[in-house]
CSV table of N, CA, C and O in Angstrom, one decimal:
chain,number,residue,atom,x,y,z
A,3,UNK,N,19.5,8.3,-11.8
A,3,UNK,CA,18.8,8.3,-10.8
A,3,UNK,C,17.3,7.7,-11.2
A,3,UNK,O,17.4,7.8,-12.5
A,4,UNK,N,16.8,6.9,-10.4
A,4,UNK,CA,15.5,6.4,-10.5
A,4,UNK,C,14.4,7.6,-11.3
A,4,UNK,O,14.5,8.4,-10.7
A,5,UNK,N,13.6,7.0,-12.0
A,5,UNK,CA,12.9,8.0,-12.6
A,5,UNK,C,11.9,8.5,-11.8
A,5,UNK,O,11.0,9.4,-11.6
A,6,UNK,N,11.4,7.8,-10.6
A,6,UNK,CA,10.5,8.0,-9.8
A,6,UNK,C,11.2,9.0,-8.4
A,6,UNK,O,10.5,9.7,-7.6
A,7,UNK,N,12.3,9.5,-8.6
A,7,UNK,CA,12.7,9.9,-7.4
A,7,UNK,C,13.5,11.2,-7.9
A,7,UNK,O,13.7,11.6,-9.0
A,8,UNK,N,13.2,12.6,-7.0
A,8,UNK,CA,13.4,13.8,-7.0
A,8,UNK,C,14.4,14.2,-6.1
A,8,UNK,O,15.0,13.2,-5.0
A,9,UNK,N,14.4,15.4,-5.5
A,9,UNK,CA,15.2,16.0,-4.5
A,9,UNK,C,14.3,15.3,-3.4
A,9,UNK,O,15.3,15.1,-2.2
A,10,UNK,N,13.5,15.3,-3.2
A,10,UNK,CA,12.8,14.5,-2.0
A,10,UNK,C,12.3,13.4,-2.1
A,10,UNK,O,11.3,12.8,-1.3
A,11,UNK,N,12.8,12.6,-3.0
A,11,UNK,CA,12.4,11.2,-3.1
A,11,UNK,C,11.2,11.0,-4.2
A,11,UNK,O,11.1,11.8,-4.8
A,12,UNK,N,10.8,9.6,-4.1
A,12,UNK,CA,9.6,9.4,-5.1
A,12,UNK,C,8.6,10.4,-4.8
A,12,UNK,O,8.3,10.9,-3.6
A,13,UNK,N,8.0,10.5,-6.1
A,13,UNK,CA,6.6,11.2,-6.0
A,13,UNK,C,5.7,10.6,-5.1
A,13,UNK,O,5.3,9.2,-5.4
A,14,UNK,N,4.7,11.3,-4.3
A,14,UNK,CA,3.8,10.5,-3.6
A,14,UNK,C,2.9,9.8,-4.2
A,14,UNK,O,2.3,8.7,-3.9
A,15,UNK,N,2.3,10.1,-5.7
A,15,UNK,CA,1.6,9.2,-6.2
A,15,UNK,C,2.1,7.9,-6.7
A,15,UNK,O,1.7,6.8,-6.5
A,16,UNK,N,3.7,7.9,-7.0
A,16,UNK,CA,4.4,6.7,-7.3
A,16,UNK,C,4.4,5.9,-6.0
A,16,UNK,O,4.1,4.7,-6.0
A,17,UNK,N,4.5,6.6,-5.1
A,17,UNK,CA,4.5,5.9,-3.7
A,17,UNK,C,3.2,5.1,-3.2
A,17,UNK,O,3.3,4.2,-2.9
A,18,UNK,N,2.2,5.8,-3.4
A,18,UNK,CA,0.8,5.3,-3.4
A,18,UNK,C,0.5,4.2,-3.8
A,18,UNK,O,-0.2,3.2,-3.7
A,19,UNK,N,0.6,4.2,-5.2
A,19,UNK,CA,0.3,3.1,-6.1
A,19,UNK,C,1.4,2.1,-6.0
A,19,UNK,O,0.7,0.9,-5.9
A,20,UNK,N,2.5,2.2,-5.8
A,20,UNK,CA,3.3,1.2,-5.3
A,20,UNK,C,3.2,0.4,-4.2
A,20,UNK,O,3.0,-0.9,-3.9
A,21,UNK,N,2.4,1.4,-3.3
A,21,UNK,CA,2.3,0.8,-1.9
A,21,UNK,C,0.8,-0.2,-1.9
A,21,UNK,O,0.6,-1.3,-1.7
A,22,UNK,N,-0.3,0.3,-3.2
A,22,UNK,CA,-1.3,-0.5,-3.1
A,22,UNK,C,-0.9,-1.7,-3.9
A,22,UNK,O,-1.4,-2.5,-3.5
A,23,UNK,N,0.2,-1.8,-4.9
A,23,UNK,CA,0.6,-3.0,-5.6
A,23,UNK,C,1.1,-3.9,-4.4
A,23,UNK,O,0.8,-5.2,-4.4
A,24,UNK,N,1.9,-3.4,-3.4
A,24,UNK,CA,2.5,-4.3,-2.4
A,24,UNK,C,1.5,-5.0,-1.5
A,24,UNK,O,1.2,-6.2,-1.3
A,25,UNK,N,0.5,-4.2,-1.2
A,25,UNK,CA,-0.7,-4.6,-0.4
A,25,UNK,C,-1.5,-5.7,-1.1
A,25,UNK,O,-1.8,-6.4,-0.2
A,26,UNK,N,-1.9,-5.4,-2.1
A,26,UNK,CA,-2.7,-6.3,-2.9
A,26,UNK,C,-1.9,-7.7,-3.0
A,26,UNK,O,-2.5,-8.7,-2.7
A,27,UNK,N,-0.6,-7.5,-3.3
A,27,UNK,CA,0.0,-8.7,-3.8
A,27,UNK,C,0.3,-9.6,-2.4
A,27,UNK,O,0.1,-10.9,-2.4
A,28,UNK,N,0.7,-9.0,-1.4
A,28,UNK,CA,0.5,-9.6,0.1
A,28,UNK,C,-0.7,-10.0,0.3
A,28,UNK,O,-0.8,-11.4,0.5
A,29,UNK,N,-2.1,-9.4,0.2
A,29,UNK,CA,-2.9,-10.0,0.6
A,29,UNK,C,-3.6,-11.1,-0.4
A,29,UNK,O,-4.2,-12.1,0.2
A,30,UNK,N,-3.2,-11.6,-1.4
A,30,UNK,CA,-3.3,-12.5,-2.3
A,30,UNK,C,-2.3,-13.6,-2.0
A,30,UNK,O,-2.6,-14.9,-2.7
A,31,UNK,N,-1.1,-13.5,-1.2
A,31,UNK,CA,-0.3,-14.5,-1.0
A,31,UNK,C,0.9,-14.7,-1.9
A,31,UNK,O,1.6,-15.9,-2.1
A,32,UNK,N,1.1,-13.6,-2.8
A,32,UNK,CA,2.1,-13.8,-3.8
A,32,UNK,C,3.4,-13.1,-3.1
A,32,UNK,O,3.3,-12.2,-2.4
A,33,UNK,N,4.7,-13.4,-3.7
A,33,UNK,CA,5.8,-12.7,-3.3
A,33,UNK,C,6.2,-11.9,-4.4
A,33,UNK,O,5.7,-12.2,-5.6
A,34,UNK,N,7.3,-11.2,-4.2
A,34,UNK,CA,7.6,-10.4,-5.4
A,34,UNK,C,8.2,-11.1,-6.4
A,34,UNK,O,8.0,-10.7,-7.7
A,35,UNK,N,8.9,-12.2,-6.4
A,35,UNK,CA,9.1,-13.1,-7.3
A,35,UNK,C,8.2,-13.5,-8.4
A,35,UNK,O,8.1,-13.8,-9.6
A,36,UNK,N,6.9,-14.0,-7.6
A,36,UNK,CA,5.8,-14.6,-8.3
A,36,UNK,C,5.2,-13.4,-9.0
A,36,UNK,O,4.9,-13.7,-10.4
A,37,UNK,N,4.6,-12.2,-8.7
A,37,UNK,CA,4.7,-11.1,-9.5
A,37,UNK,C,5.5,-10.8,-10.6
A,37,UNK,O,5.1,-10.8,-11.6
A,38,UNK,N,6.8,-10.9,-10.4
A,38,UNK,CA,7.8,-10.5,-11.0
A,38,UNK,C,7.8,-11.7,-12.2
A,38,UNK,O,7.8,-11.0,-13.7
A,39,UNK,N,7.9,-12.9,-12.2
A,39,UNK,CA,7.7,-13.9,-13.4
A,39,UNK,C,6.3,-13.8,-13.8
A,39,UNK,O,6.3,-13.8,-15.2
A,40,UNK,N,5.2,-13.4,-13.3
A,40,UNK,CA,4.0,-13.2,-14.1
A,40,UNK,C,3.9,-12.0,-15.1
A,40,UNK,O,3.4,-11.9,-16.2
A,41,UNK,N,4.9,-10.9,-14.8
A,41,UNK,CA,4.8,-9.9,-15.7
A,41,UNK,C,6.4,-9.8,-16.3
A,41,UNK,O,6.7,-8.8,-17.1
A,42,UNK,N,7.0,-10.8,-16.3
A,42,UNK,CA,8.2,-10.9,-17.0
A,42,UNK,C,9.3,-9.7,-16.7
A,42,UNK,O,10.2,-9.3,-17.5
A,43,UNK,N,9.3,-9.6,-15.0
A,43,UNK,CA,10.3,-8.5,-14.5
A,43,UNK,C,11.1,-9.5,-13.4
A,43,UNK,O,10.5,-10.6,-13.2
A,44,UNK,N,12.2,-9.0,-13.0
A,44,UNK,CA,12.7,-9.4,-11.9
A,44,UNK,C,12.4,-9.1,-10.7
A,44,UNK,O,11.3,-8.1,-10.3
A,45,UNK,N,12.2,-9.7,-9.4
A,45,UNK,CA,11.8,-9.3,-8.2
A,45,UNK,C,12.6,-7.8,-7.7
A,45,UNK,O,11.7,-6.9,-7.2
A,46,UNK,N,13.6,-7.4,-8.4
A,46,UNK,CA,14.2,-6.1,-7.8
A,46,UNK,C,13.4,-4.8,-8.4
A,46,UNK,O,13.2,-4.1,-7.8
A,47,UNK,N,13.0,-5.3,-9.7
A,47,UNK,CA,12.0,-4.5,-10.3
A,47,UNK,C,10.8,-4.3,-9.7
A,47,UNK,O,10.4,-3.2,-9.2
A,48,UNK,N,10.3,-5.3,-9.3
A,48,UNK,CA,8.7,-5.1,-8.2
A,48,UNK,C,9.2,-4.6,-7.1
A,48,UNK,O,8.5,-3.5,-6.6
A,49,UNK,N,10.5,-4.7,-6.6
A,49,UNK,CA,10.6,-3.8,-5.3
A,49,UNK,C,10.6,-2.2,-5.4
A,49,UNK,O,10.3,-1.6,-4.8
A,50,UNK,N,11.2,-1.9,-6.5
A,50,UNK,CA,11.6,-0.4,-7.1
A,50,UNK,C,10.0,0.2,-7.0
A,50,UNK,O,9.7,1.1,-6.9
A,51,UNK,N,9.2,-0.8,-8.0
A,51,UNK,CA,7.5,-0.4,-8.1
A,51,UNK,C,7.0,-0.1,-6.9
A,51,UNK,O,6.4,1.1,-6.6
A,52,UNK,N,7.2,-1.0,-6.0
A,52,UNK,CA,6.4,-1.3,-4.7
A,52,UNK,C,6.9,0.2,-3.6
A,52,UNK,O,6.0,0.7,-3.1
A,53,UNK,N,8.2,0.6,-3.9
A,53,UNK,CA,8.8,1.5,-3.1
A,53,UNK,C,8.6,3.0,-3.8
A,53,UNK,O,8.8,4.1,-3.3
A,54,UNK,N,8.2,3.0,-5.2
A,54,UNK,CA,7.9,4.3,-5.7
A,54,UNK,C,9.3,4.7,-6.4
A,54,UNK,O,9.1,5.8,-7.1
A,55,UNK,N,10.1,4.1,-6.3
A,55,UNK,CA,11.5,4.4,-6.9
A,55,UNK,C,11.5,4.5,-8.3
A,55,UNK,O,12.0,5.4,-8.7
A,56,UNK,N,10.8,3.4,-8.9
A,56,UNK,CA,10.6,3.4,-10.4
A,56,UNK,C,9.2,3.5,-10.7
A,56,UNK,O,8.4,2.9,-10.0
A,57,UNK,N,8.7,4.5,-11.5
A,57,UNK,CA,7.3,4.6,-11.9
A,57,UNK,C,6.8,3.5,-12.7
A,57,UNK,O,7.7,3.0,-13.6
A,58,UNK,N,5.6,3.2,-12.5
A,58,UNK,CA,5.0,1.8,-13.0
A,58,UNK,C,4.2,2.7,-14.5
A,58,UNK,O,3.5,3.6,-14.3
A,59,UNK,N,4.7,2.2,-15.4
A,59,UNK,CA,4.1,2.6,-17.1
A,59,UNK,C,2.5,2.1,-16.8
A,59,UNK,O,2.2,1.2,-16.0
A,60,UNK,N,1.8,2.9,-17.7
A,60,UNK,CA,0.4,2.5,-18.0
A,60,UNK,C,0.3,1.1,-18.5
A,60,UNK,O,-0.7,0.5,-17.6
A,61,UNK,N,1.0,0.6,-19.4
A,61,UNK,CA,0.8,-0.8,-19.6
A,61,UNK,C,1.3,-1.8,-18.7
A,61,UNK,O,0.5,-2.8,-18.6
A,62,UNK,N,2.2,-1.5,-17.6
A,62,UNK,CA,2.3,-2.4,-16.7
A,62,UNK,C,1.7,-2.3,-15.8
A,62,UNK,O,1.1,-3.5,-15.2
A,63,UNK,N,1.0,-1.2,-15.4
A,63,UNK,CA,0.0,-1.2,-14.4
A,63,UNK,C,-1.2,-2.0,-14.9
A,63,UNK,O,-1.9,-2.6,-14.1
A,64,UNK,N,-1.7,-1.9,-16.1
A,64,UNK,CA,-2.7,-2.5,-16.6
A,64,UNK,C,-2.4,-4.1,-16.3
A,64,UNK,O,-3.4,-4.7,-16.0
A,65,UNK,N,-1.2,-4.6,-16.9
A,65,UNK,CA,-1.1,-5.9,-16.5
A,65,UNK,C,-0.9,-6.4,-15.2
A,65,UNK,O,-1.7,-7.4,-15.1
A,66,UNK,N,-0.6,-5.6,-14.4
A,66,UNK,CA,-0.6,-6.0,-12.7
A,66,UNK,C,-2.3,-6.1,-12.5
A,66,UNK,O,-2.7,-6.8,-11.7
A,67,UNK,N,-2.9,-5.1,-12.8
A,67,UNK,CA,-4.5,-5.1,-12.5
A,67,UNK,C,-5.2,-6.4,-13.1
A,67,UNK,O,-5.6,-7.0,-12.3
A,68,UNK,N,-4.6,-6.6,-14.0
A,68,UNK,CA,-5.1,-8.1,-14.9
A,68,UNK,C,-4.8,-9.3,-13.8
A,68,UNK,O,-5.7,-10.2,-13.8
A,69,UNK,N,-3.5,-9.3,-13.9
A,69,UNK,CA,-3.1,-10.4,-12.8
A,69,UNK,C,-3.9,-10.3,-11.3
A,69,UNK,O,-4.2,-11.4,-11.0
A,70,UNK,N,-3.9,-9.3,-10.8
A,70,UNK,CA,-4.7,-9.2,-9.6
A,70,UNK,C,-6.2,-9.1,-9.7
A,70,UNK,O,-6.7,-9.4,-8.6
A,71,UNK,N,-6.6,-9.0,-11.1
A,71,UNK,CA,-8.1,-9.3,-10.8
A,71,UNK,C,-8.7,-8.1,-10.5
A,71,UNK,O,-9.9,-8.2,-9.5
A,72,UNK,N,-8.2,-7.0,-10.6
A,72,UNK,CA,-8.9,-5.8,-9.9
A,72,UNK,C,-8.8,-4.7,-11.1
A,72,UNK,O,-8.0,-4.7,-12.1
A,73,UNK,N,-9.9,-3.7,-10.9
A,73,UNK,CA,-10.1,-2.4,-11.9
A,73,UNK,C,-9.0,-1.5,-11.5
A,73,UNK,O,-7.9,-1.7,-10.8
A,74,UNK,N,-8.3,-1.0,-12.6
A,74,UNK,CA,-7.1,-0.4,-12.6
A,74,UNK,C,-7.4,1.0,-11.5
A,74,UNK,O,-6.2,1.2,-10.8
A,75,UNK,N,-8.3,1.3,-11.3
A,75,UNK,CA,-8.8,2.4,-10.2
A,75,UNK,C,-8.3,2.0,-8.8
A,75,UNK,O,-8.2,2.9,-8.0
A,76,UNK,N,-8.3,0.5,-8.6
A,76,UNK,CA,-8.0,0.4,-7.4
A,76,UNK,C,-6.7,0.7,-6.8
A,76,UNK,O,-6.5,1.1,-5.5
A,77,UNK,N,-5.7,0.9,-7.6
A,77,UNK,CA,-4.6,1.6,-7.2
A,77,UNK,C,-4.4,2.8,-7.1
A,77,UNK,O,-3.4,3.3,-6.3
A,78,UNK,N,-5.3,3.6,-7.3
A,78,UNK,CA,-5.5,4.7,-7.2
A,78,UNK,C,-6.5,5.4,-5.7
A,78,UNK,O,-6.6,6.6,-5.4
A,79,UNK,N,-7.2,4.4,-5.2
A,79,UNK,CA,-7.9,4.6,-4.2
A,79,UNK,C,-7.4,5.3,-3.0
A,79,UNK,O,-6.1,4.4,-2.4
A,80,UNK,N,-7.7,6.2,-2.0
A,80,UNK,CA,-7.3,6.5,-1.0
A,80,UNK,C,-6.3,7.6,-1.4
A,80,UNK,O,-5.8,8.2,-0.3
A,81,UNK,N,-6.2,8.1,-2.5
A,81,UNK,CA,-5.3,9.2,-3.2
A,81,UNK,C,-6.1,10.5,-2.8
A,81,UNK,O,-7.3,10.6,-3.3
A,82,UNK,N,-5.7,11.3,-2.2
A,82,UNK,CA,-6.3,12.5,-2.1
A,82,UNK,C,-6.6,13.3,-3.1
A,82,UNK,O,-5.6,12.9,-4.1
A,83,UNK,N,-7.5,13.8,-3.5
A,83,UNK,CA,-7.7,14.5,-4.8
A,83,UNK,C,-7.0,15.7,-5.1
A,83,UNK,O,-6.4,15.9,-6.1
A,84,UNK,N,-6.6,16.4,-3.7
A,84,UNK,CA,-5.8,17.8,-3.9
A,84,UNK,C,-4.6,17.6,-3.2
A,84,UNK,O,-4.6,17.0,-2.1
A,85,UNK,N,-3.0,17.5,-3.9
A,85,UNK,CA,-2.2,17.8,-3.0
A,85,UNK,C,-1.8,19.0,-2.6
A,85,UNK,O,-1.9,19.9,-3.6
A,86,UNK,N,-1.0,19.3,-1.7
A,86,UNK,CA,-0.5,20.6,-1.4
A,86,UNK,C,0.5,20.9,-2.2
A,86,UNK,O,1.4,20.1,-3.1
A,87,UNK,N,0.2,22.1,-2.8
A,87,UNK,CA,1.0,22.8,-4.3
A,87,UNK,C,0.3,22.5,-5.4
A,87,UNK,O,0.8,22.9,-6.3
A,88,UNK,N,-0.7,21.7,-5.4
A,88,UNK,CA,-1.5,21.0,-6.6
A,88,UNK,C,-3.1,21.8,-6.5
A,88,UNK,O,-3.9,20.8,-6.2
A,89,UNK,N,-3.3,22.9,-6.3
A,89,UNK,CA,-4.7,23.5,-6.2
A,89,UNK,C,-5.5,23.3,-5.1
A,89,UNK,O,-6.2,23.8,-4.6
A,90,UNK,N,-4.7,22.8,-3.9
A,90,UNK,CA,-5.2,23.1,-2.6
A,90,UNK,C,-4.0,23.3,-1.7
A,90,UNK,O,-3.0,22.6,-1.4
A,91,UNK,N,-4.3,24.6,-0.8
A,91,UNK,CA,-3.2,24.7,0.1
A,91,UNK,C,-3.8,24.0,1.3
A,91,UNK,O,-4.7,23.9,2.0
A,92,UNK,N,-2.6,23.6,2.3
A,92,UNK,CA,-2.5,22.7,3.2
A,92,UNK,C,-3.5,21.7,3.1
A,92,UNK,O,-3.8,21.2,4.6
A,93,UNK,N,-3.6,21.3,2.4
A,93,UNK,CA,-4.4,19.6,2.2
A,93,UNK,C,-3.2,18.7,3.2
A,93,UNK,O,-2.1,18.7,2.8
A,94,UNK,N,-3.6,18.0,3.8
A,94,UNK,CA,-2.9,16.9,4.5
A,94,UNK,C,-2.4,15.8,3.4
A,94,UNK,O,-3.1,15.3,2.6
A,95,UNK,N,-1.4,15.5,3.2
A,95,UNK,CA,-0.6,14.7,2.6
A,95,UNK,C,-0.7,13.2,3.3
A,95,UNK,O,-0.8,13.0,4.4
A,96,UNK,N,-0.8,12.1,2.4
A,96,UNK,CA,-1.2,10.9,2.7
A,96,UNK,C,0.2,10.3,3.5
A,96,UNK,O,1.3,10.8,3.1
A,97,UNK,N,0.4,9.6,4.4
A,97,UNK,CA,1.4,8.9,5.2
A,97,UNK,C,1.7,7.4,4.7
A,97,UNK,O,0.8,6.6,4.6
A,98,UNK,N,3.2,7.6,4.3
A,98,UNK,CA,3.4,6.3,3.7
A,98,UNK,C,4.7,5.9,4.6
A,98,UNK,O,5.6,5.1,4.0
A,99,UNK,N,4.7,6.3,5.8
A,99,UNK,CA,6.2,5.7,6.8
A,99,UNK,C,6.0,4.5,7.3
A,99,UNK,O,7.0,4.1,7.6
A,100,UNK,N,4.8,3.9,7.1
A,100,UNK,CA,4.7,2.4,7.7
A,100,UNK,C,4.1,1.5,6.7
A,100,UNK,O,3.0,1.7,6.3
A,101,UNK,N,5.0,0.9,6.2
A,101,UNK,CA,4.7,-0.4,4.8
A,101,UNK,C,3.9,-1.3,5.8
A,101,UNK,O,4.0,-1.6,6.7
A,102,UNK,N,3.0,-1.7,4.8
A,102,UNK,CA,2.2,-2.4,5.1
A,102,UNK,C,3.2,-4.3,5.3
A,102,UNK,O,4.1,-4.3,4.5
A,103,UNK,N,2.8,-5.0,5.9
A,103,UNK,CA,3.0,-6.5,6.0
A,103,UNK,C,1.9,-7.2,6.0
A,103,UNK,O,1.0,-6.9,6.0
A,104,UNK,N,2.4,-8.6,5.7
A,104,UNK,CA,1.4,-9.9,5.9
A,104,UNK,C,0.6,-9.5,7.1
A,104,UNK,O,-0.7,-9.7,7.4
A,105,UNK,N,1.1,-9.2,8.5
A,105,UNK,CA,0.6,-9.2,9.5
A,105,UNK,C,-0.7,-8.1,9.7
A,105,UNK,O,-1.7,-8.2,10.0
A,106,UNK,N,0.0,-6.7,9.4
A,106,UNK,CA,-1.0,-5.6,9.1
A,106,UNK,C,-1.9,-6.0,8.4
A,106,UNK,O,-3.2,-5.5,8.8
A,107,UNK,N,-2.0,-6.3,7.1
A,107,UNK,CA,-3.2,-6.6,6.2
A,107,UNK,C,-4.1,-7.8,6.9
A,107,UNK,O,-5.4,-7.5,6.7
A,108,UNK,N,-3.5,-8.7,7.6
A,108,UNK,CA,-4.5,-9.8,8.2
A,108,UNK,C,-5.4,-9.1,9.3
A,108,UNK,O,-6.4,-9.4,9.3
A,109,UNK,N,-4.5,-8.2,10.2
A,109,UNK,CA,-5.4,-7.5,11.1
A,109,UNK,C,-6.4,-6.5,10.6
A,109,UNK,O,-7.6,-7.1,11.2
A,110,UNK,N,-6.0,-6.2,9.6
A,110,UNK,CA,-7.4,-5.2,8.9
A,110,UNK,C,-8.3,-6.1,8.5
A,110,UNK,O,-9.3,-5.7,8.3
A,111,UNK,N,-8.1,-7.5,7.9
A,111,UNK,CA,-8.9,-7.9,7.2
A,111,UNK,C,-9.8,-8.7,8.2
A,111,UNK,O,-10.9,-8.8,8.2
A,112,UNK,N,-9.3,-9.1,9.4
A,112,UNK,CA,-9.9,-9.9,10.6
A,112,UNK,C,-10.7,-9.1,11.3
A,112,UNK,O,-11.6,-9.4,12.0
A,113,UNK,N,-10.4,-7.6,11.6
A,113,UNK,CA,-10.7,-6.7,12.7
A,113,UNK,C,-12.4,-6.6,12.3
A,113,UNK,O,-13.0,-6.7,13.1
A,114,UNK,N,-12.9,-6.7,11.1
A,114,UNK,CA,-14.5,-6.2,11.1
A,114,UNK,C,-15.3,-7.6,11.6
A,114,UNK,O,-16.4,-7.4,11.5
A,115,UNK,N,-14.6,-8.7,11.7
A,115,UNK,CA,-15.2,-9.7,12.2
A,115,UNK,C,-15.5,-10.0,13.7
A,115,UNK,O,-16.2,-10.5,14.2
A,116,UNK,N,-14.9,-8.9,14.4
A,116,UNK,CA,-14.8,-8.5,15.9
A,116,UNK,C,-16.1,-7.5,16.2
A,116,UNK,O,-16.5,-6.7,15.3
A,117,UNK,N,-16.7,-8.0,17.3
A,117,UNK,CA,-17.6,-7.0,18.0
A,117,UNK,C,-17.1,-5.8,18.0
A,117,UNK,O,-15.9,-5.6,18.1
A,118,UNK,N,-17.8,-4.8,18.3
A,118,UNK,CA,-17.5,-3.6,18.8
A,118,UNK,C,-16.4,-3.2,20.0
A,118,UNK,O,-15.5,-2.9,19.8
A,119,UNK,N,-16.9,-4.0,21.1
A,119,UNK,CA,-16.3,-4.1,22.4
A,119,UNK,C,-14.9,-4.8,22.1
A,119,UNK,O,-13.7,-4.3,22.2
A,120,UNK,N,-14.8,-6.0,21.5
A,120,UNK,CA,-13.4,-6.8,20.9
A,120,UNK,C,-12.5,-5.9,19.9
A,120,UNK,O,-11.4,-5.7,20.4
A,121,UNK,N,-13.2,-5.0,19.0
A,121,UNK,CA,-12.5,-4.0,17.9
A,121,UNK,C,-11.4,-2.8,19.2
A,121,UNK,O,-10.3,-2.7,18.9
A,122,UNK,N,-12.3,-2.7,20.1
A,122,UNK,CA,-11.8,-1.6,21.2
A,122,UNK,C,-10.8,-2.2,22.0
A,122,UNK,O,-9.6,-1.5,22.2
A,123,UNK,N,-11.0,-3.2,22.3
A,123,UNK,CA,-9.9,-4.1,23.2
A,123,UNK,C,-8.5,-4.2,22.5
A,123,UNK,O,-7.6,-4.1,22.8
A,124,UNK,N,-8.7,-4.7,21.0
A,124,UNK,CA,-7.6,-4.7,20.3
A,124,UNK,C,-6.9,-3.4,20.0
A,124,UNK,O,-5.9,-3.7,20.0
A,125,UNK,N,-7.8,-2.5,19.6
A,125,UNK,CA,-7.1,-1.4,19.5
A,125,UNK,C,-6.6,-0.8,20.7
A,125,UNK,O,-5.5,-0.1,20.6
A,126,UNK,N,-6.9,-0.8,21.9
A,126,UNK,CA,-6.4,-0.4,23.1
A,126,UNK,C,-4.9,-1.2,23.4
A,126,UNK,O,-4.1,-0.8,23.8
A,127,UNK,N,-5.0,-2.5,23.1
A,127,UNK,CA,-3.7,-3.2,23.0
A,127,UNK,C,-2.9,-2.8,22.3
A,127,UNK,O,-1.8,-2.5,22.7
A,128,UNK,N,-3.2,-2.4,20.8
A,128,UNK,CA,-2.2,-1.9,20.0
A,128,UNK,C,-1.4,-0.6,20.2
A,128,UNK,O,-0.5,-0.3,20.3
A,129,UNK,N,-2.5,0.3,20.8
A,129,UNK,CA,-2.0,1.7,21.2
A,129,UNK,C,-1.0,1.6,22.5
A,129,UNK,O,-0.2,2.3,22.5
A,130,UNK,N,-1.2,0.5,23.5
A,130,UNK,CA,-0.6,0.2,24.5
A,130,UNK,C,0.8,-0.1,23.7
A,130,UNK,O,2.1,0.4,24.3
A,131,UNK,N,0.8,-0.9,23.1
A,131,UNK,CA,2.1,-1.8,22.7
A,131,UNK,C,3.1,-0.8,21.9
A,131,UNK,O,4.0,-0.7,21.8
A,132,UNK,N,2.5,0.4,21.3
A,132,UNK,CA,3.2,1.3,20.3
A,132,UNK,C,3.1,2.8,21.2
A,132,UNK,O,3.6,3.5,20.8
A,133,UNK,N,2.8,2.7,22.5
A,133,UNK,CA,3.0,3.9,23.2
A,133,UNK,C,2.1,5.1,22.8
A,133,UNK,O,2.7,6.2,22.8
A,134,UNK,N,1.1,4.9,21.9
A,134,UNK,CA,0.0,6.0,21.6
A,134,UNK,C,-0.9,6.3,22.3
A,134,UNK,O,-1.7,5.4,22.8
A,135,UNK,N,-0.9,7.3,22.6
A,135,UNK,CA,-2.2,7.7,23.5
A,135,UNK,C,-3.7,7.6,22.7
A,135,UNK,O,-3.5,7.7,21.5
A,136,UNK,N,-4.6,7.3,23.7
A,136,UNK,CA,-6.1,7.2,23.0
A,136,UNK,C,-6.0,8.5,22.2
A,136,UNK,O,-6.2,9.5,22.5
A,137,UNK,N,-6.9,8.3,21.0
A,137,UNK,CA,-7.4,9.5,20.3
A,137,UNK,C,-8.7,9.4,20.2
A,137,UNK,O,-9.6,8.5,20.3
A,138,UNK,N,-9.2,10.5,20.0
A,138,UNK,CA,-10.6,10.9,19.9
A,138,UNK,C,-11.2,10.2,18.7
A,138,UNK,O,-10.7,10.1,17.6
A,139,UNK,N,-12.1,9.6,18.7
A,139,UNK,CA,-13.3,8.9,17.7
A,139,UNK,C,-14.0,9.6,17.2
A,139,UNK,O,-14.5,10.7,17.6
């Protein structure tokens, strides 16, 4: 069994860190093979890291941060302080069911350049396309 996997799959922190690695890699225009070559790993190992199936060691995370030119804390940003069962009752767990793609990252990068009106129109379009009801702002 992979080190990051348990009865319920990879640990949420491993998934979060892997997701952040994936998002940064895509936003910088690298593929998994590029990152693997830079770290002396195969693209399959990078896939396992990004899914959280294999945990990233501290030294390897350090190497990834240096390659991406980010602080190591970048990979933990957005991680809830308390997780259910870990000192907080009923805290909402973070959702990792929707993997980032080049398109979703580009949408999120371009959206702040739009006016508020344009952002609302784009949001309405995306909601309509995904059959999501309008949520309260």
